[in-house]
Coordinates of C-alpha atoms in Angstrom, one line a residue:
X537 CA -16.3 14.6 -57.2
X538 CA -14.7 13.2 -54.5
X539 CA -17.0 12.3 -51.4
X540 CA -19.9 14.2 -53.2
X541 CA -22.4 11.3 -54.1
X542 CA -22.0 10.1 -50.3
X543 CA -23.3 13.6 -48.8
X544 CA -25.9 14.0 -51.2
X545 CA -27.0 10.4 -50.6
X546 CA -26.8 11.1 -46.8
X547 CA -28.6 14.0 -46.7
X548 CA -31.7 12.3 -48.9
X549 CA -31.6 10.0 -46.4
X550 CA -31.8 12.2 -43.4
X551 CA -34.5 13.9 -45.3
X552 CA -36.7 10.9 -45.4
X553 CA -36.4 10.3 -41.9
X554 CA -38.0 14.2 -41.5
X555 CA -34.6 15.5 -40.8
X556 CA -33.5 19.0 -41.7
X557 CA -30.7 18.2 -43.9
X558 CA -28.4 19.1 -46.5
X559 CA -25.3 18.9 -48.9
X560 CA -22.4 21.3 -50.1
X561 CA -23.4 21.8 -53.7
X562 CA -19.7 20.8 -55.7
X563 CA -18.5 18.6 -53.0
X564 CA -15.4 20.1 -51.0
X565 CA -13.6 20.7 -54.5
X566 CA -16.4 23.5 -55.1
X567 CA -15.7 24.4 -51.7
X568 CA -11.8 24.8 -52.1
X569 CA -12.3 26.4 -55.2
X570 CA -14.8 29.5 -53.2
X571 CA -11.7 29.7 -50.8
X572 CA -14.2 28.3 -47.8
X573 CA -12.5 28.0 -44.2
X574 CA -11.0 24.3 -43.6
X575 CA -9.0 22.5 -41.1
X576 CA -6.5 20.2 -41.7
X577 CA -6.5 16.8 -40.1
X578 CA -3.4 16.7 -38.1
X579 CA -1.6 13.5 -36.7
X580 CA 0.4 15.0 -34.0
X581 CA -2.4 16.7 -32.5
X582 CA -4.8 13.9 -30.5
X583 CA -7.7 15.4 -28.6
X584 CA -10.1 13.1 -26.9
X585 CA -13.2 12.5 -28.9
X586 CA -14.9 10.4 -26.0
X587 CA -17.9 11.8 -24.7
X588 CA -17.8 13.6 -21.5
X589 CA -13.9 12.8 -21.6
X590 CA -12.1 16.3 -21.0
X591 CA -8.5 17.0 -22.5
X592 CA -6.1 18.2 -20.5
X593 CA -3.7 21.3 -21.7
X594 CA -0.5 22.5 -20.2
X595 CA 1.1 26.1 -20.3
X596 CA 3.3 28.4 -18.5
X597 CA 1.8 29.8 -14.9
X598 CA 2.9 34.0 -16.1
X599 CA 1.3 36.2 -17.3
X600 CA -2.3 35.6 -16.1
X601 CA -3.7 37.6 -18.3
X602 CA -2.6 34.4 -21.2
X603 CA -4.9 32.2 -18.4
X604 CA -8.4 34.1 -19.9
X605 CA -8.0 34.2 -23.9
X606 CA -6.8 31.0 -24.5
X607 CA -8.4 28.6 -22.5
X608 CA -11.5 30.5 -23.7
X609 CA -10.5 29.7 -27.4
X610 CA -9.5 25.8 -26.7
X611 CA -12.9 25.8 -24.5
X612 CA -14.8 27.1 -27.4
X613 CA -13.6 25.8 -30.9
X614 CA -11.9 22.7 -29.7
X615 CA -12.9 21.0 -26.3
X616 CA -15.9 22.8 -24.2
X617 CA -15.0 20.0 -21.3
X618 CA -11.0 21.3 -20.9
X619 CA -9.0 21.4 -18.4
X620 CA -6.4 23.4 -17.7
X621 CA -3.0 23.0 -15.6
X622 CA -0.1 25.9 -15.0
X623 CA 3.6 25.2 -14.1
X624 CA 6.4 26.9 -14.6
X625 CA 7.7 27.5 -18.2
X626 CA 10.6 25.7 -18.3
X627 CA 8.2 23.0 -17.1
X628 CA 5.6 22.7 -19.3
X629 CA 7.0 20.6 -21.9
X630 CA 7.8 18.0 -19.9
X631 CA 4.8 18.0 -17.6
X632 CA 2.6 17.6 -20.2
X633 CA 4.2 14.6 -22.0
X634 CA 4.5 13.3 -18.1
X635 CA 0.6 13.3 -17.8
X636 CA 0.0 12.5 -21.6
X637 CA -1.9 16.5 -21.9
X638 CA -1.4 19.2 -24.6
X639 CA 1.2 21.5 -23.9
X640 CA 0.3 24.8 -25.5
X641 CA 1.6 28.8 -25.8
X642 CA 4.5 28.3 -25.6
X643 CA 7.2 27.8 -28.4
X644 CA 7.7 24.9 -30.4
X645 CA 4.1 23.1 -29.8
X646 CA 1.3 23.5 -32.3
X647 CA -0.9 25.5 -30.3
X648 CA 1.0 28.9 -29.6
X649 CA 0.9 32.1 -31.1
X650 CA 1.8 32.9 -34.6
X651 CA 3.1 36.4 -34.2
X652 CA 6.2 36.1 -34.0
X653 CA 9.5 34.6 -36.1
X654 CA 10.9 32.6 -33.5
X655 CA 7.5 30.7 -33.1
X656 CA 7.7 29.5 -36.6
X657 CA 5.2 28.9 -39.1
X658 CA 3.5 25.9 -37.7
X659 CA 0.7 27.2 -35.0
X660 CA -2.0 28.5 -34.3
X661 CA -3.0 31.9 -35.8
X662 CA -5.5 34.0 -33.6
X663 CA -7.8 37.0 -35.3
X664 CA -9.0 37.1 -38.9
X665 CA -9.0 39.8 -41.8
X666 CA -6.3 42.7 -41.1
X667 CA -4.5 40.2 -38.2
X668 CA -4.4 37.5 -40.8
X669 CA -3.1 39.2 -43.6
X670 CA -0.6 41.3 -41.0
X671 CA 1.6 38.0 -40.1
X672 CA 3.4 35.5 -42.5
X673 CA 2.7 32.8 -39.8
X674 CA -1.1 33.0 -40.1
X675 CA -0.9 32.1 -44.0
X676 CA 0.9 28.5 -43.0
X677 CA -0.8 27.9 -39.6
X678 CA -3.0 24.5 -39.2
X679 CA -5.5 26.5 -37.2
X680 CA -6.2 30.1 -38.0
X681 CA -9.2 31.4 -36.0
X682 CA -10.5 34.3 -37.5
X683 CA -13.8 36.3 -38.8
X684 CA -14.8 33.8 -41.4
X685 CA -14.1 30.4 -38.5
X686 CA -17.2 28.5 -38.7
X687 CA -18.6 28.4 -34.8
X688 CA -18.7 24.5 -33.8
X689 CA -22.1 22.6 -32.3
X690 CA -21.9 23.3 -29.1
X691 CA -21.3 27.5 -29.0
X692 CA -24.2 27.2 -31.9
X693 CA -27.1 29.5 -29.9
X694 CA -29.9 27.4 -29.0
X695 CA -33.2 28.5 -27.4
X696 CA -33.1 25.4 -25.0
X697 CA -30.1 26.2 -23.8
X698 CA -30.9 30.4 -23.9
X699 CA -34.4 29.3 -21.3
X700 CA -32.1 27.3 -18.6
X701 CA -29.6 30.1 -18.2
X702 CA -32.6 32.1 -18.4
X703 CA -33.9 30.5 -15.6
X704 CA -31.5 30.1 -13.5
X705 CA -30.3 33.5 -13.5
X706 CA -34.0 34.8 -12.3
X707 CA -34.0 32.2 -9.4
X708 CA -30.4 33.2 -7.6
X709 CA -32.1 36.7 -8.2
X710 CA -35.2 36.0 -6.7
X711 CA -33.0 34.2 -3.8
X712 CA -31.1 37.0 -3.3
X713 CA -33.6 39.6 -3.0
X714 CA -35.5 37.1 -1.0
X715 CA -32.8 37.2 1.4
X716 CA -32.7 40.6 1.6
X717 CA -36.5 41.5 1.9
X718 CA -36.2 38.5 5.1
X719 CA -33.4 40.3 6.6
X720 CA -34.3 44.0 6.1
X721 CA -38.0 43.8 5.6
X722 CA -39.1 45.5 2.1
X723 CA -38.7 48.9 2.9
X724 CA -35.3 48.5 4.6
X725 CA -32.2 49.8 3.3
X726 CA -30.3 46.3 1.7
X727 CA -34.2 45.6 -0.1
X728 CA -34.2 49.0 -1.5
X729 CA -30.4 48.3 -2.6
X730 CA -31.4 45.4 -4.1
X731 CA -33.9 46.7 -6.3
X732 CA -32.0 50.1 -7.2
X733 CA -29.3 48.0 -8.5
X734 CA -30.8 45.6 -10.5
X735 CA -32.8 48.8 -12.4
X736 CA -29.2 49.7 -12.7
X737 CA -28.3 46.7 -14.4
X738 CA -31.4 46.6 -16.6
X739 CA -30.8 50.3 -17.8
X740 CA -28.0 49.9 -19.8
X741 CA -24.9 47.1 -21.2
X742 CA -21.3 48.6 -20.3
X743 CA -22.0 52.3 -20.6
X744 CA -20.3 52.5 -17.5
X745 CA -20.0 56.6 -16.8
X746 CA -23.7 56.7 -18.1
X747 CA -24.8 54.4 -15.4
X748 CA -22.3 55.4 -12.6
X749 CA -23.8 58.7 -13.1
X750 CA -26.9 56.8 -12.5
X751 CA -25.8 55.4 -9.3
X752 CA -24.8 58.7 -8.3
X753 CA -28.3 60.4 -8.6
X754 CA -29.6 57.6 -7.0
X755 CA -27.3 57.0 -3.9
X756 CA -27.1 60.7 -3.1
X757 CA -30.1 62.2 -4.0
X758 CA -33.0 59.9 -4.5
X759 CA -32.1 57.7 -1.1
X760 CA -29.6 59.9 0.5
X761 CA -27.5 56.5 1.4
X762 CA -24.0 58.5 1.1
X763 CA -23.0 62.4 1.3
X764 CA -21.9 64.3 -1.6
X765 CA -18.3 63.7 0.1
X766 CA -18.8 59.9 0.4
X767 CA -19.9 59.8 -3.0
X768 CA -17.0 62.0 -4.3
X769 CA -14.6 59.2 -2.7
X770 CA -16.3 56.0 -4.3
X771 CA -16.2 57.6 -7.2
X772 CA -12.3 58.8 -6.7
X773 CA -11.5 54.9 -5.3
X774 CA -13.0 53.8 -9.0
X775 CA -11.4 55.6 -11.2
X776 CA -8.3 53.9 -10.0
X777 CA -9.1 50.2 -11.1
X778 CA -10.2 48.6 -14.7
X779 CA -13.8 48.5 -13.6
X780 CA -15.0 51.8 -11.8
X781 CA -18.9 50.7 -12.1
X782 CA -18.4 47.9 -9.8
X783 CA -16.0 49.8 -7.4
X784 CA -18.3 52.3 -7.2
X785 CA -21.5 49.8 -6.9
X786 CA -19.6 48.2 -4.1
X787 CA -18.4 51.3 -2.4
X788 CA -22.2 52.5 -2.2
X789 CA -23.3 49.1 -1.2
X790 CA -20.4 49.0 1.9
X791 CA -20.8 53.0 3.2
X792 CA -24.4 53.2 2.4
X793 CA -25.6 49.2 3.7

């Protein structure tokens, strides 16, 4: 089978050098034939492959809210060093091909959404399964991310890279509540802030009424930092944004600091 002997030769190799290795059992014909994920090698699509060189992409300035999925996706399965530009959307086709980047989300360019007719059959095809099957684009798109996209190298989890964050994240912790114990002392109010919240944060992962409640007990009764009325208006000022946890953490932190 084509390009079988070679992997199976390369992975014995690797193996005798003490190397974790191994080969696709069939070649990619076997592979094919088990309907496995593959992407197609495209020749109108040329992302830099020199180390610690970053591509550079190009879209539309509106809607932010395209600014966060995206560049997310490109940052992830394509190019973790990317950079990103916005201009206006009658601009970004000829911007990009000024500065030699990678125009994308909008029409006619390969990396856009596949959701729509007027987009063609030629892009990219975000979601797998039920959002897959759900467009006629996704079954002709060069690059359909979806449940069964294998996760490249560098978003694999590794326990080197799990330590530094680690790490880091406990010392600008420390730092902070450092800075608070030296400007409050450690039974002043900011310290006592300091460690209230970060229980806070330990207690629970996005069950945000469960923990504002929390943060209620805690503000009002436990520490008395705000009146039931006080309390009653951070609570009433978060309900009014996307995120009342941190409204309400920040209201607390304001009126009771």
């Amino acid at each position: 089978m084509h390009g079988f002997e070679i992997s199976k030769n390369a992975a014995a190799a690797f193996a005798t050098s003490g190397l974790d290795a191994g080969y696709l059992d069939g070649g990619i014909d076997a592979w094919r034939a088990a309907c496995g994920p593959t992407i197609r090698k495209l020749s109108d699509v040329k992302i830099p492959s020199v180390v610690n060189s970053p591509s550079v992409w190009v879209t539309r300035a509106w809607p932010k809210i395209d600014r966060i999925a995206y560049p997310w996706l490109i940052g992830r399965f394509i190019d973790p060093l990317a950079e990103f530009v916005y201009v206006p959307a009658d601009s970004v086709l000829s911007h990009a091909a000024k500065i030699g980047a990678i125009a994308y989300d909008v029409p006619k360019v390969t990396f856009t959404h596949a959701v729509s007719g007027k987009y063609g059959p030629k892009y990219l095809a975000l979601g797998g399964g039920h959002a897959a099957k759900s467009t006629s684009q996704a079954t002709n798109a060069y690059f359909i991310i979806g449940d069964e996209t294998l996760t490249p190298p560098h978003a694999l989890f590794r326990w080197q890279r799990f330590a530094i964050y680690t790490a880091i994240r406990l010392l600008l912790w420390r730092g902070a509540m450092a800075l608070l114990f030296a400007l409050s002392g450690m039974e002043g109010t900011l310290a006592k802030m300091g460690a209230f919240f970060t229980k806070a944060t330990l207690l629970t992962f996005c069950e945000t009424y469960a923990l504002i409640t929390y943060v209620y007990q805690g503000a009002m009764e436990n520490y008395q930092w705000l009146t039931a009325a006080q309390m009653i208006d951070g609570l009433a000022l978060g309900e009014t944004t996307p995120g009342p946890l941190i409204m309400v953490a920040a209201f607390v932190g304001f009126a009771g600091g």
